[in-house]
PDB file of C-alpha atoms in Angstrom:
ATOM      1  CA  UNK W   1      80.295  32.995  10.095  1.00 84.00           C
ATOM      2  CA  UNK W   2      83.140  32.848  12.628  1.00 87.00           C
ATOM      3  CA  UNK W   3      85.671  31.398  10.195  1.00 93.00           C
ATOM      4  CA  UNK W   4      86.048  28.244  12.290  1.00 97.00           C
ATOM      5  CA  UNK W   5      84.886  25.081  10.574  1.00 97.00           C
ATOM      6  CA  UNK W   6      83.971  21.784  12.151  1.00 97.00           C
ATOM      7  CA  UNK W   7      83.226  18.449  10.562  1.00 97.00           C
ATOM      8  CA  UNK W   8      81.072  16.491  10.632  1.00 97.00           C
ATOM      9  CA  UNK W   9      77.959  18.439  11.639  1.00 96.00           C
ATOM     10  CA  UNK W  10      76.229  15.376  12.980  1.00 97.00           C
ATOM     11  CA  UNK W  11      77.527  11.998  14.040  1.00 97.00           C
ATOM     12  CA  UNK W  12      75.530   9.012  15.195  1.00 97.00           C
ATOM     13  CA  UNK W  13      77.359   5.999  16.538  1.00 97.00           C
ATOM     14  CA  UNK W  14      77.058   3.140  18.980  1.00 97.00           C
ATOM     15  CA  UNK W  15      78.441   2.620  22.460  1.00 97.00           C
ATOM     16  CA  UNK W  16      81.993   1.341  22.521  1.00 97.00           C
ATOM     17  CA  UNK W  17      82.903   2.932  19.213  1.00 98.00           C
ATOM     18  CA  UNK W  18      85.562   5.541  18.427  1.00 98.00           C
ATOM     19  CA  UNK W  19      85.037   8.781  16.513  1.00 98.00           C
ATOM     20  CA  UNK W  20      87.174  11.694  15.359  1.00 98.00           C
ATOM     21  CA  UNK W  21      85.963  15.272  15.238  1.00 98.00           C
ATOM     22  CA  UNK W  22      87.810  17.768  13.109  1.00 98.00           C
ATOM     23  CA  UNK W  23      88.328  21.504  13.488  1.00 98.00           C
ATOM     24  CA  UNK W  24      89.927  24.082  11.226  1.00 98.00           C
ATOM     25  CA  UNK W  25      90.706  27.350  13.010  1.00 97.00           C
ATOM     26  CA  UNK W  26      90.399  30.829  11.574  1.00 96.00           C
ATOM     27  CA  UNK W  27      93.258  31.811   9.322  1.00 95.00           C
ATOM     28  CA  UNK W  28      96.145  33.058  11.453  1.00 92.00           C
ATOM     29  CA  UNK W  29      94.827  31.721  14.765  1.00 95.00           C
ATOM     30  CA  UNK W  30      97.348  29.607  16.653  1.00 94.00           C
ATOM     31  CA  UNK W  31      95.201  28.475  19.594  1.00 94.00           C
ATOM     32  CA  UNK W  32      92.509  25.847  19.348  1.00 96.00           C
ATOM     33  CA  UNK W  33      90.105  24.949  22.147  1.00 95.00           C
ATOM     34  CA  UNK W  34      87.660  22.085  22.514  1.00 96.00           C
ATOM     35  CA  UNK W  35      84.451  22.279  24.549  1.00 95.00           C
ATOM     36  CA  UNK W  36      81.664  19.848  25.328  1.00 95.00           C
ATOM     37  CA  UNK W  37      78.089  21.030  25.855  1.00 94.00           C
ATOM     38  CA  UNK W  38      75.491  18.696  27.217  1.00 89.00           C
ATOM     39  CA  UNK W  39      72.061  19.497  28.623  1.00 80.00           C
ATOM     40  CA  UNK W  40      72.918  18.606  32.194  1.00 73.00           C
ATOM     41  CA  UNK W  41      76.455  20.004  32.401  1.00 74.00           C
ATOM     42  CA  UNK W  42      76.481  23.159  30.333  1.00 81.00           C
ATOM     43  CA  UNK W  43      79.558  24.211  28.375  1.00 87.00           C
ATOM     44  CA  UNK W  44      82.678  22.415  29.625  1.00 90.00           C
ATOM     45  CA  UNK W  45      86.224  23.289  28.595  1.00 91.00           C
ATOM     46  CA  UNK W  46      88.151  20.198  27.524  1.00 95.00           C
ATOM     47  CA  UNK W  47      91.582  21.145  26.209  1.00 95.00           C
ATOM     48  CA  UNK W  48      93.629  23.878  24.524  1.00 94.00           C
ATOM     49  CA  UNK W  49      96.404  23.623  21.963  1.00 95.00           C
ATOM     50  CA  UNK W  50      98.707  26.422  20.928  1.00 94.00           C
ATOM     51  CA  UNK W  51     100.847  26.104  17.824  1.00 94.00           C
ATOM     52  CA  UNK W  52     100.847  22.333  18.047  1.00 95.00           C
ATOM     53  CA  UNK W  53     101.433  21.966  21.774  1.00 95.00           C
ATOM     54  CA  UNK W  54      98.981  21.162  24.532  1.00 95.00           C
ATOM     55  CA  UNK W  55      98.714  24.208  26.805  1.00 92.00           C
ATOM     56  CA  UNK W  56      95.738  23.722  29.103  1.00 90.00           C
ATOM     57  CA  UNK W  57      93.547  20.861  30.175  1.00 92.00           C
ATOM     58  CA  UNK W  58      90.056  21.000  31.577  1.00 90.00           C
ATOM     59  CA  UNK W  59      87.538  18.285  32.295  1.00 84.00           C
ATOM     60  CA  UNK W  60      88.729  15.943  29.593  1.00 93.00           C
ATOM     61  CA  UNK W  61      88.233  12.229  30.140  1.00 95.00           C
ATOM     62  CA  UNK W  62      91.092   9.790  29.641  1.00 96.00           C
ATOM     63  CA  UNK W  63      89.076   8.173  26.837  1.00 97.00           C
ATOM     64  CA  UNK W  64      89.322  11.449  24.942  1.00 97.00           C
ATOM     65  CA  UNK W  65      92.434  12.802  23.265  1.00 97.00           C
ATOM     66  CA  UNK W  66      93.252  15.637  20.945  1.00 97.00           C
ATOM     67  CA  UNK W  67      96.053  16.924  18.793  1.00 97.00           C
ATOM     68  CA  UNK W  68      96.903  19.934  16.688  1.00 98.00           C
ATOM     69  CA  UNK W  69      98.698  19.370  13.422  1.00 97.00           C
ATOM     70  CA  UNK W  70     101.406  21.480  11.720  1.00 96.00           C
ATOM     71  CA  UNK W  71      98.761  23.132   9.522  1.00 95.00           C
ATOM     72  CA  UNK W  72      97.022  24.096  12.811  1.00 96.00           C
ATOM     73  CA  UNK W  73      93.875  22.070  12.308  1.00 97.00           C
ATOM     74  CA  UNK W  74      92.898  19.962  15.279  1.00 98.00           C
ATOM     75  CA  UNK W  75      91.222  16.648  15.909  1.00 98.00           C
ATOM     76  CA  UNK W  76      89.379  15.412  18.976  1.00 98.00           C
ATOM     77  CA  UNK W  77      89.325  11.639  19.339  1.00 98.00           C
ATOM     78  CA  UNK W  78      86.641  10.057  21.490  1.00 98.00           C
ATOM     79  CA  UNK W  79      86.927   6.341  22.217  1.00 97.00           C
ATOM     80  CA  UNK W  80      84.988   3.660  24.100  1.00 97.00           C
ATOM     81  CA  UNK W  81      81.969   5.873  23.696  1.00 97.00           C
ATOM     82  CA  UNK W  82      79.233   5.859  26.316  1.00 97.00           C
ATOM     83  CA  UNK W  83      75.671   7.121  26.174  1.00 96.00           C
ATOM     84  CA  UNK W  84      76.699  10.062  28.358  1.00 94.00           C
ATOM     85  CA  UNK W  85      79.153  11.277  25.734  1.00 96.00           C
ATOM     86  CA  UNK W  86      76.227  12.406  23.596  1.00 96.00           C
ATOM     87  CA  UNK W  87      76.652  16.160  23.370  1.00 96.00           C
ATOM     88  CA  UNK W  88      77.540  19.115  21.210  1.00 96.00           C
ATOM     89  CA  UNK W  89      81.283  19.476  20.760  1.00 97.00           C
ATOM     90  CA  UNK W  90      82.538  22.938  19.945  1.00 97.00           C
ATOM     91  CA  UNK W  91      85.907  23.998  18.689  1.00 97.00           C
ATOM     92  CA  UNK W  92      87.116  27.559  19.108  1.00 95.00           C
ATOM     93  CA  UNK W  93      90.218  29.394  17.979  1.00 95.00           C
ATOM     94  CA  UNK W  94      92.049  32.543  18.979  1.00 92.00           C
ATOM     95  CA  UNK W  95      95.152  34.384  17.882  1.00 89.00           C
ATOM     96  CA  UNK W  96      97.028  34.155  21.132  1.00 80.00           C
ATOM     97  CA  UNK W  97      97.651  31.908  24.084  1.00 78.00           C
ATOM     98  CA  UNK W  98      95.503  33.873  26.517  1.00 74.00           C
ATOM     99  CA  UNK W  99      92.372  33.335  24.455  1.00 71.00           C
ATOM    100  CA  UNK W 100      91.020  36.801  24.994  1.00 75.00           C
ATOM    101  CA  UNK W 101      88.746  36.586  21.986  1.00 86.00           C
ATOM    102  CA  UNK W 102      87.717  33.096  20.985  1.00 91.00           C
ATOM    103  CA  UNK W 103      85.806  32.363  17.817  1.00 94.00           C
ATOM    104  CA  UNK W 104      83.589  29.305  17.980  1.00 95.00           C
ATOM    105  CA  UNK W 105      82.681  26.885  15.258  1.00 96.00           C
ATOM    106  CA  UNK W 106      79.130  25.646  14.644  1.00 95.00           C
ATOM    107  CA  UNK W 107      79.732  22.461  16.610  1.00 96.00           C
ATOM    108  CA  UNK W 108      79.460  18.735  15.991  1.00 97.00           C
ATOM    109  CA  UNK W 109      76.439  16.999  17.456  1.00 96.00           C
ATOM    110  CA  UNK W 110      77.392  13.529  18.636  1.00 97.00           C
ATOM    111  CA  UNK W 111      74.697  11.003  19.408  1.00 97.00           C
ATOM    112  CA  UNK W 112      75.724   7.728  21.010  1.00 97.00           C
ATOM    113  CA  UNK W 113      73.069   5.010  20.833  1.00 96.00           C
TER     114      UNK W 113
ATOM    115  CA  UNK T   1      89.772  30.283  40.190  1.00 59.00           C
ATOM    116  CA  UNK T   2      87.498  33.288  40.452  1.00 63.00           C
ATOM    117  CA  UNK T   3      83.883  32.336  41.163  1.00 79.00           C
ATOM    118  CA  UNK T   4      81.178  34.155  39.251  1.00 88.00           C
ATOM    119  CA  UNK T   5      77.558  34.770  40.090  1.00 92.00           C
ATOM    120  CA  UNK T   6      75.026  35.741  37.453  1.00 95.00           C
ATOM    121  CA  UNK T   7      71.222  35.808  37.590  1.00 96.00           C
ATOM    122  CA  UNK T   8      69.728  32.728  35.955  1.00 95.00           C
ATOM    123  CA  UNK T   9      67.411  34.764  33.765  1.00 97.00           C
ATOM    124  CA  UNK T  10      66.404  38.307  32.865  1.00 97.00           C
ATOM    125  CA  UNK T  11      63.785  39.910  30.661  1.00 96.00           C
ATOM    126  CA  UNK T  12      63.884  43.100  28.662  1.00 96.00           C
ATOM    127  CA  UNK T  13      61.560  44.920  26.346  1.00 96.00           C
ATOM    128  CA  UNK T  14      62.707  45.376  22.800  1.00 96.00           C
ATOM    129  CA  UNK T  15      64.633  48.591  22.117  1.00 95.00           C
ATOM    130  CA  UNK T  16      65.244  49.233  25.801  1.00 96.00           C
ATOM    131  CA  UNK T  17      68.674  49.075  27.468  1.00 95.00           C
ATOM    132  CA  UNK T  18      69.668  45.906  29.299  1.00 97.00           C
ATOM    133  CA  UNK T  19      72.118  45.704  32.169  1.00 97.00           C
ATOM    134  CA  UNK T  20      73.441  42.187  32.800  1.00 98.00           C
ATOM    135  CA  UNK T  21      75.297  41.937  36.119  1.00 97.00           C
ATOM    136  CA  UNK T  22      78.103  39.603  37.131  1.00 96.00           C
ATOM    137  CA  UNK T  23      79.803  39.248  40.495  1.00 95.00           C
ATOM    138  CA  UNK T  24      83.380  37.955  40.524  1.00 90.00           C
ATOM    139  CA  UNK T  25      84.503  38.898  43.997  1.00 87.00           C
ATOM    140  CA  UNK T  26      87.562  36.584  44.043  1.00 85.00           C
ATOM    141  CA  UNK T  27      88.998  37.770  40.745  1.00 86.00           C
ATOM    142  CA  UNK T  28      92.768  38.201  40.668  1.00 84.00           C
ATOM    143  CA  UNK T  29      94.445  41.422  39.662  1.00 83.00           C
ATOM    144  CA  UNK T  30      95.570  40.123  36.292  1.00 84.00           C
ATOM    145  CA  UNK T  31      92.353  38.411  35.193  1.00 87.00           C
ATOM    146  CA  UNK T  32      90.523  39.907  32.273  1.00 89.00           C
ATOM    147  CA  UNK T  33      86.724  39.800  32.367  1.00 91.00           C
ATOM    148  CA  UNK T  34      85.236  38.273  29.246  1.00 92.00           C
ATOM    149  CA  UNK T  35      81.636  38.182  28.103  1.00 95.00           C
ATOM    150  CA  UNK T  36      80.304  35.723  25.574  1.00 95.00           C
ATOM    151  CA  UNK T  37      76.804  34.954  24.461  1.00 96.00           C
ATOM    152  CA  UNK T  38      75.214  31.899  22.947  1.00 94.00           C
ATOM    153  CA  UNK T  39      72.217  32.247  20.680  1.00 93.00           C
ATOM    154  CA  UNK T  40      69.882  29.265  20.395  1.00 87.00           C
ATOM    155  CA  UNK T  41      71.375  26.386  18.386  1.00 84.00           C
ATOM    156  CA  UNK T  42      74.661  28.212  17.826  1.00 89.00           C
ATOM    157  CA  UNK T  43      78.159  28.230  19.250  1.00 91.00           C
ATOM    158  CA  UNK T  44      79.137  30.902  21.766  1.00 93.00           C
ATOM    159  CA  UNK T  45      80.008  34.305  20.379  1.00 93.00           C
ATOM    160  CA  UNK T  46      82.568  36.716  21.829  1.00 92.00           C
ATOM    161  CA  UNK T  47      80.984  39.965  23.001  1.00 95.00           C
ATOM    162  CA  UNK T  48      83.564  42.040  24.846  1.00 94.00           C
ATOM    163  CA  UNK T  49      86.382  41.900  27.405  1.00 92.00           C
ATOM    164  CA  UNK T  50      88.191  44.302  29.690  1.00 92.00           C
ATOM    165  CA  UNK T  51      90.628  44.578  32.575  1.00 91.00           C
ATOM    166  CA  UNK T  52      89.983  47.743  34.569  1.00 89.00           C
ATOM    167  CA  UNK T  53      88.533  50.504  32.427  1.00 85.00           C
ATOM    168  CA  UNK T  54      85.092  50.530  30.902  1.00 90.00           C
ATOM    169  CA  UNK T  55      85.078  49.218  27.341  1.00 93.00           C
ATOM    170  CA  UNK T  56      82.854  49.837  24.356  1.00 94.00           C
ATOM    171  CA  UNK T  57      82.503  48.065  21.043  1.00 91.00           C
ATOM    172  CA  UNK T  58      79.872  47.782  18.350  1.00 90.00           C
ATOM    173  CA  UNK T  59      77.981  45.112  20.255  1.00 89.00           C
ATOM    174  CA  UNK T  60      77.947  46.310  23.831  1.00 95.00           C
ATOM    175  CA  UNK T  61      79.589  48.203  26.667  1.00 96.00           C
ATOM    176  CA  UNK T  62      81.323  46.710  29.657  1.00 97.00           C
ATOM    177  CA  UNK T  63      81.299  48.582  32.942  1.00 96.00           C
ATOM    178  CA  UNK T  64      83.814  47.302  35.492  1.00 95.00           C
ATOM    179  CA  UNK T  65      83.540  48.260  39.142  1.00 94.00           C
ATOM    180  CA  UNK T  66      86.461  50.136  40.614  1.00 92.00           C
ATOM    181  CA  UNK T  67      87.286  47.221  42.934  1.00 92.00           C
ATOM    182  CA  UNK T  68      86.827  44.817  39.969  1.00 92.00           C
ATOM    183  CA  UNK T  69      84.612  42.553  42.031  1.00 92.00           C
ATOM    184  CA  UNK T  70      81.711  43.011  39.661  1.00 94.00           C
ATOM    185  CA  UNK T  71      80.979  44.029  36.119  1.00 96.00           C
ATOM    186  CA  UNK T  72      77.941  44.846  34.022  1.00 97.00           C
ATOM    187  CA  UNK T  73      77.368  44.118  30.370  1.00 97.00           C
ATOM    188  CA  UNK T  74      75.218  46.822  28.800  1.00 97.00           C
ATOM    189  CA  UNK T  75      73.209  46.293  25.648  1.00 97.00           C
ATOM    190  CA  UNK T  76      72.104  49.786  24.708  1.00 94.00           C
ATOM    191  CA  UNK T  77      69.005  48.816  22.742  1.00 95.00           C
ATOM    192  CA  UNK T  78      67.894  45.220  23.017  1.00 95.00           C
ATOM    193  CA  UNK T  79      66.702  43.541  19.856  1.00 96.00           C
ATOM    194  CA  UNK T  80      65.056  40.168  19.411  1.00 96.00           C
ATOM    195  CA  UNK T  81      68.364  38.903  18.084  1.00 94.00           C
ATOM    196  CA  UNK T  82      69.944  39.614  21.484  1.00 96.00           C
ATOM    197  CA  UNK T  83      67.926  36.838  23.124  1.00 97.00           C
ATOM    198  CA  UNK T  84      70.658  34.476  24.247  1.00 96.00           C
ATOM    199  CA  UNK T  85      72.539  33.074  27.227  1.00 96.00           C
ATOM    200  CA  UNK T  86      75.192  35.535  28.379  1.00 97.00           C
ATOM    201  CA  UNK T  87      78.327  34.245  30.111  1.00 95.00           C
ATOM    202  CA  UNK T  88      80.731  36.257  32.266  1.00 93.00           C
ATOM    203  CA  UNK T  89      84.188  34.662  32.504  1.00 89.00           C
ATOM    204  CA  UNK T  90      87.256  35.894  34.365  1.00 87.00           C
ATOM    205  CA  UNK T  91      90.402  34.650  32.598  1.00 78.00           C
ATOM    206  CA  UNK T  92      91.584  32.742  35.624  1.00 66.00           C
ATOM    207  CA  UNK T  93      88.585  30.422  35.337  1.00 60.00           C
ATOM    208  CA  UNK T  94      90.333  28.851  32.386  1.00 63.00           C
ATOM    209  CA  UNK T  95      87.290  29.264  30.186  1.00 77.00           C
ATOM    210  CA  UNK T  96      84.725  28.010  32.684  1.00 82.00           C
ATOM    211  CA  UNK T  97      81.463  29.232  31.185  1.00 85.00           C
ATOM    212  CA  UNK T  98      79.132  28.434  34.056  1.00 82.00           C
ATOM    213  CA  UNK T  99      75.381  28.610  33.519  1.00 86.00           C
ATOM    214  CA  UNK T 100      75.153  32.256  32.468  1.00 93.00           C
ATOM    215  CA  UNK T 101      72.092  34.500  32.281  1.00 96.00           C
ATOM    216  CA  UNK T 102      69.322  33.636  29.870  1.00 96.00           C
ATOM    217  CA  UNK T 103      68.046  36.891  28.372  1.00 97.00           C
ATOM    218  CA  UNK T 104      64.512  37.056  26.994  1.00 97.00           C
ATOM    219  CA  UNK T 105      63.637  40.027  24.812  1.00 97.00           C
ATOM    220  CA  UNK T 106      59.956  40.871  24.707  1.00 96.00           C
ATOM    221  CA  UNK T 107      58.633  42.444  21.492  1.00 95.00           C
TER     222      UNK T 107
END
C-alpha cells in the first residue's frame, strides 16, 4: 500500500459525459501528479501540482483539467469524453517539487462507451 | 529532454542476478536517473534513483557509468515477484516513462 488513494476504482460512462477522478496523496506529500495509461500509448504524464499550484504540464488535453485543494487532495476533471479516453488514470504523490520518489495510487479505470 | 533506450524485454531465471540496462546518452549534468517498475495490474512503484555514484537500497542497486550516458539496474536475486515492466527515467524527461523493459522471471 503506497498511501495514495484514488476514487473511484472503476468508472463507466458514455461519450460526451464529464467525470471527476479524485486523489488523496500520502500524508505530508505536497506534489501530486496525474498520469494516463492506455494500451496503445503507455504511461503518459498529464500534469503536476505542488502545494496547490500547477507546476508542470505534459500531454494533457484541453478537455481535461485538474486542481489541488488546500487539504492537498487533487481532482482530475475529464469532459466531452471520447472513446479514446478509456484508460487507467494514475495519481502519484511526492514530498518535493522534483518528484524524485513518487508513490502511485492503484488507479481509476475509466471506460467510455 | 534526454532520450532513453531500453531493451523491450528480458528473461531471467529465478534466484539469479538480473542486469537491466538503460542508455541515456543525452542526459544533462543535473538530471537524476530514476527507475520505476510496474507489476501487472498495479501502479508504478519507485525502485531507486541516483545522480553520479552507484546506489543501493533494499530493492536493488543502481550502477551509473562514469560518463552518465548509461546506467544499469541490478536485481541481485530475481524472484517471481520481480516480473514487471522496468522504466528508466532521467529527471529532465519530466516523468516520461517510455515503454520500459518487460522482465520475465522463469521458475
